[in-house]
Amino acid sequence: MIFSPQQAILTLGRTYFDPVEAANFPQALLRFRNDRAAATVGLDSLSDAEWIAHFGRFQPLPGSLPQPLALRYHGHQFRVYNPEIGDGRGFLFAQMTDDRGRLLDLGTKGSGQTPYSRFGDGRLTLKGGVREILATEMLEALGVETSKTFSLIETCEELHRGDEPSPTRSAVLVRLSHSHIRIGTFQRLAYFEEKDALRALTAYCLDHYFGEPAGDDAPERLLAHVVDGTARMAAQFIAAGFVHGVLNSDNINVTGESFDYGPWRFAPSWDPGFTAAYFDHAGLYAFGRQPEAIYWDVMQLAISLRRIAEEEPIVAALDTFPDRYRAALVEATLWRLGVLPHDDERDRALTAAIEAALTASGASLDHFYFDWFGGAVPADYGPEFDAVRDLLGPYIPRKPRNHPYWSDPAPCAMLIEEVEAIWSPIAEADDWTAFETKVAQIRRMAEALA
């Protein structure tokens, strides 16, 4: 793949962003470079020195954006509208096309203050960067459409945070994403009644992300695409046992690709009330409420697009979310179970039976999908799984269990205790062995599942 730089965002004009400068960091120590992702955009041949120059010092990539751009947006945060947000510790650094012909963004986290930093320092903790790598690697392996953690560079500043031992180490992260245009981007324009800008952004998204021209029906077509992508994302979260933690409308992008990982967790068992964020006291974004939360966010996009569209087609597009989510959940569940679809009625019944069995038994999600992959029927699961056994009969394996991974004594998982165990030697002795080993284990699991 040859690097193919783009500047598509510049065609929208200054209504959508502010040019900014990256922070001048004391040092730049390369801790992680994702050459697998870099190969898809033609950047894997960069030397480490070149990598640091671009992704630690933010020298522009040739032909791409000449200066970083802090994107403007609003959003509902825990369902409270906030017009005071935007890219506060990150920016859009570059755009390019990948080996599938898609327009992709390189965005940052921890790259310094912007006009939207408010009282923040614009920085990222090294632990936060390590956690994001672990999240994205695991989600990618489990079939979730997610941003890719592209780079992590330690910047050697001392940061003070109230939720971890301080001072703590600092870092700057770069993520590769299929769009940084958020639902909150549309909300901001609707808030200011900027209808022409709403139409321009709608046309931009249809053109660059879905390959469609604008037209009188552009808002409802865009909404239909967002409904599809976000319903799929919600279903993939459930099948992966993942809790994002902060599903605010500024954290949902128009392509339905998951991104921006803060207080995430994987659920050890099927517990609808399991939360990731210690501050989510009401459980608004709990494991089982994520589809509802994402649907609510998409509703805010519909409300914004209503400024430039008739109500009936907008409502009709929005109302397809529940059915599309249910279909996507079946697809995601069968994929993780490692079997091919059989027929719609039986597929839905099997998906429901798996949920019922996991709920009743309290069994580990990771162990269940590991033990039953490909339609295997282990003998050591109790009567709660009888319906699953009965329904699995005619299913054909999606792929055989012939990868060495299936001979492991336990599945590759990513529960919070292991995340902390991976971080501890980095914090205490700058020992990255456990981290590097875990990334390799996740990628090995991905080979078995792919």
Coordinates of N, CA, C and O in Angstrom, one line a residue, residues 76-151:
H76 N -24.6 15.5 24.3 CA -25.2 15.1 25.5 C -24.2 14.3 26.3 O -23.8 13.2 25.8
Q77 N -23.9 14.7 27.5 CA -23.0 13.9 28.4 C -23.8 13.4 29.6 O -24.3 14.2 30.4
F78 N -24.0 12.1 29.6 CA -25.0 11.5 30.5 C -26.3 12.2 30.5 O -27.0 12.5 31.4
R79 N -26.7 12.4 29.2 CA -28.0 13.0 28.8 C -28.2 14.4 29.3 O -29.3 14.9 29.3
V80 N -27.2 15.1 29.6 CA -27.2 16.6 29.9 C -26.5 17.3 28.7 O -25.3 17.0 28.5
Y81 N -27.2 18.2 28.1 CA -26.6 18.8 26.9 C -25.5 19.8 27.3 O -25.6 20.6 28.3
N82 N -24.3 19.7 26.6 CA -23.2 20.5 27.0 C -22.7 21.2 25.7 O -22.1 20.5 24.8
P83 N -22.9 22.5 25.6 CA -22.4 23.3 24.5 C -20.9 23.8 24.6 O -20.5 24.5 23.8
E84 N -20.3 23.3 25.7 CA -18.9 23.8 26.0 C -17.8 22.8 25.7 O -16.7 22.9 26.2
I85 N -18.1 21.8 24.8 CA -17.1 20.8 24.5 C -16.6 20.9 23.1 O -17.1 21.7 22.3
G86 N -15.7 20.1 22.7 CA -15.0 20.0 21.4 C -13.7 19.3 21.7 O -13.6 18.7 22.8
D87 N -12.9 19.2 20.7 CA -11.6 18.5 20.9 C -10.7 19.3 21.9 O -10.1 20.3 21.6
G88 N -10.8 18.8 23.2 CA -10.1 19.5 24.3 C -8.7 19.0 24.6 O -7.9 19.7 25.2
R89 N -8.4 17.8 24.2 CA -7.0 17.3 24.4 C -6.6 16.4 23.2 O -5.8 15.5 23.3
G90 N -7.2 16.7 22.0 CA -6.8 16.0 20.8 C -7.1 16.8 19.6 O -7.7 17.9 19.7
F91 N -6.7 16.3 18.5 CA -7.0 17.0 17.2 C -7.0 16.0 16.1 O -6.5 14.9 16.2
L92 N -7.5 16.5 14.9 CA -7.4 15.7 13.7 C -6.0 16.1 13.1 O -5.8 17.2 12.8
F93 N -5.2 15.0 13.0 CA -3.8 15.3 12.5 C -3.6 15.1 11.0 O -2.9 15.8 10.4
A94 N -4.3 14.1 10.5 CA -4.1 13.7 9.1 C -5.2 12.9 8.5 O -6.0 12.3 9.3
Q95 N -5.4 13.0 7.2 CA -6.4 12.2 6.5 C -5.7 11.4 5.4 O -4.7 11.9 4.8
M96 N -6.2 10.2 5.1 CA -5.6 9.4 4.0 C -6.7 8.4 3.6 O -7.7 8.2 4.3
T97 N -6.4 7.7 2.5 CA -7.2 6.5 2.1 C -6.5 5.3 2.5 O -5.2 5.2 2.4
D98 N -7.2 4.2 2.8 CA -6.6 3.0 3.2 C -6.7 2.0 2.0 O -7.1 2.3 0.9
D99 N -6.3 0.7 2.3 CA -6.2 -0.3 1.2 C -7.6 -0.8 0.8 O -7.7 -1.6 -0.2
R100 N -8.6 -0.3 1.4 CA -10.0 -0.5 1.0 C -10.6 0.7 0.3 O -11.8 0.6 0.0
G101 N -9.9 1.7 0.1 CA -10.4 2.9 -0.5 C -11.2 3.8 0.4 O -11.8 4.8 -0.1
R102 N -11.1 3.6 1.7 CA -11.9 4.4 2.6 C -11.1 5.7 3.1 O -9.9 5.6 3.2
L103 N -11.8 6.7 3.3 CA -11.2 7.9 3.9 C -11.0 7.7 5.4 O -12.0 7.4 6.1
L104 N -9.8 7.7 5.9 CA -9.5 7.5 7.3 C -8.9 8.7 7.9 O -8.3 9.6 7.2
D105 N -9.0 8.9 9.2 CA -8.4 10.0 10.0 C -7.4 9.4 11.0 O -7.5 8.3 11.5
L106 N -6.3 10.2 11.2 CA -5.4 10.0 12.3 C -5.7 11.1 13.3 O -5.5 12.3 13.0
G107 N -6.3 10.8 14.4 CA -6.6 11.7 15.5 C -5.8 11.4 16.7 O -5.2 10.3 16.9
T108 N -5.7 12.4 17.6 CA -4.8 12.3 18.8 C -5.6 12.3 20.1 O -6.7 12.7 20.1
K109 N -4.9 11.9 21.1 CA -5.4 12.1 22.5 C -4.2 12.4 23.4 O -3.2 11.7 23.4
G110 N -4.3 13.5 24.1 CA -3.2 14.0 24.9 C -2.2 14.8 24.2 O -1.0 15.0 24.7
S111 N -2.6 15.5 23.1 CA -1.6 16.3 22.3 C -1.5 17.7 22.7 O -0.9 18.5 22.0
G112 N -2.2 18.1 23.8 CA -2.1 19.5 24.2 C -3.4 20.2 24.3 O -4.4 19.7 23.9
Q113 N -3.3 21.4 24.8 CA -4.6 22.2 24.9 C -5.0 22.8 23.6 O -4.3 23.1 22.7
T114 N -6.4 23.0 23.6 CA -7.0 23.6 22.4 C -8.0 24.7 22.9 O -8.2 24.8 24.1
P115 N -8.7 25.3 22.0 CA -9.8 26.3 22.5 C -10.9 25.6 23.4 O -11.6 26.3 24.0
Y116 N -10.9 24.3 23.3 CA -12.0 23.6 24.0 C -11.5 22.8 25.3 O -12.2 22.0 25.8
S117 N -10.3 23.1 25.7 CA -9.7 22.4 26.9 C -10.4 22.8 28.2 O -10.3 22.1 29.2
R118 N -11.0 23.9 28.2 CA -11.6 24.5 29.4 C -10.5 24.5 30.5 O -9.5 25.2 30.4
F119 N -10.7 23.8 31.6 CA -9.8 23.8 32.7 C -8.8 22.6 32.6 O -8.0 22.4 33.6
G120 N -8.8 21.8 31.6 CA -8.0 20.7 31.4 C -6.6 21.0 30.9 O -6.4 22.1 30.3
D121 N -5.6 20.1 31.2 CA -4.3 20.3 30.7 C -4.0 19.8 29.3 O -2.9 19.9 28.8
G122 N -5.0 19.1 28.7 CA -4.8 18.6 27.4 C -3.9 17.4 27.3 O -3.5 17.0 26.2
R123 N -3.6 16.8 28.4 CA -2.7 15.7 28.4 C -3.4 14.3 28.6 O -4.5 14.2 29.0
L124 N -2.6 13.2 28.4 CA -3.1 11.9 28.6 C -2.1 11.1 29.5 O -0.9 11.3 29.3
T125 N -2.6 10.3 30.4 CA -1.7 9.5 31.2 C -1.2 8.3 30.4 O -1.9 7.8 29.5
L126 N 0.0 7.9 30.7 CA 0.5 6.7 30.0 C -0.4 5.5 30.3 O -0.6 4.7 29.4
K127 N -0.9 5.4 31.5 CA -1.8 4.3 31.8 C -3.1 4.3 30.9 O -3.5 3.3 30.4
G128 N -3.6 5.5 30.7 CA -4.7 5.7 29.8 C -4.4 5.2 28.4 O -5.3 4.6 27.7
G129 N -3.2 5.5 27.9 CA -2.8 5.0 26.6 C -2.7 3.5 26.5 O -3.1 2.9 25.6
V130 N -2.1 2.9 27.6 CA -1.9 1.5 27.6 C -3.3 0.8 27.6 O -3.6 -0.2 26.9
R131 N -4.2 1.3 28.4 CA -5.6 0.8 28.5 C -6.3 0.9 27.1 O -7.0 -0.1 26.7
E132 N -6.1 2.0 26.4 CA -6.7 2.1 25.1 C -6.2 1.1 24.1 O -6.9 0.5 23.3
I133 N -4.9 0.8 24.1 CA -4.3 -0.2 23.3 C -4.9 -1.6 23.6 O -5.4 -2.3 22.6
L134 N -5.0 -1.9 24.8 CA -5.6 -3.2 25.2 C -7.0 -3.3 24.8 O -7.5 -4.4 24.3
A135 N -7.8 -2.2 24.9 CA -9.2 -2.3 24.5 C -9.3 -2.5 23.0 O -10.1 -3.3 22.6
T136 N -8.6 -1.7 22.2 CA -8.8 -1.7 20.8 C -8.3 -3.1 20.2 O -8.9 -3.6 19.3
E137 N -7.2 -3.6 20.7 CA -6.7 -4.8 20.3 C -7.7 -6.0 20.6 O -7.9 -6.8 19.7
M138 N -8.2 -6.0 21.8 CA -9.2 -7.0 22.2 C -10.5 -6.9 21.4 O -11.0 -7.9 20.9
L139 N -11.0 -5.7 21.2 CA -12.2 -5.5 20.5 C -12.0 -5.9 19.0 O -12.9 -6.6 18.4
E140 N -10.9 -5.5 18.4 CA -10.7 -5.9 17.0 C -10.7 -7.5 16.9 O -11.2 -8.0 15.9
A141 N -10.0 -8.1 17.8 CA -9.9 -9.6 17.8 C -11.3 -10.2 17.9 O -11.6 -11.3 17.3
L142 N -12.2 -9.6 18.7 CA -13.6 -10.1 18.9 C -14.6 -9.7 17.9 O -15.8 -9.8 18.1
G143 N -14.1 -9.1 16.8 CA -15.0 -8.8 15.7 C -15.7 -7.5 15.8 O -16.7 -7.2 15.1
V144 N -15.3 -6.6 16.7 CA -16.0 -5.3 16.9 C -15.3 -4.3 15.9 O -14.1 -4.2 15.8
E145 N -16.2 -3.5 15.2 CA -15.7 -2.4 14.4 C -15.2 -1.3 15.3 O -15.9 -0.6 16.0
T146 N -13.9 -1.1 15.4 CA -13.3 -0.2 16.3 C -12.1 0.6 15.7 O -11.5 0.2 14.7
S147 N -11.9 1.8 16.3 CA -10.7 2.5 15.9 C -9.5 1.6 16.2 O -9.5 0.7 17.1
K148 N -8.3 1.9 15.6 CA -7.1 1.2 15.9 C -6.2 2.1 16.6 O -6.0 3.3 16.2
T149 N -5.6 1.7 17.7 CA -4.6 2.5 18.4 C -3.3 2.4 17.5 O -2.7 1.3 17.3
F150 N -2.9 3.5 17.0 CA -1.9 3.6 15.9 C -0.5 3.8 16.6 O 0.5 3.2 16.1
S151 N -0.4 4.6 17.6 CA 0.9 5.0 18.2 C 0.7 5.4 19.6 O -0.4 6.0 20.0

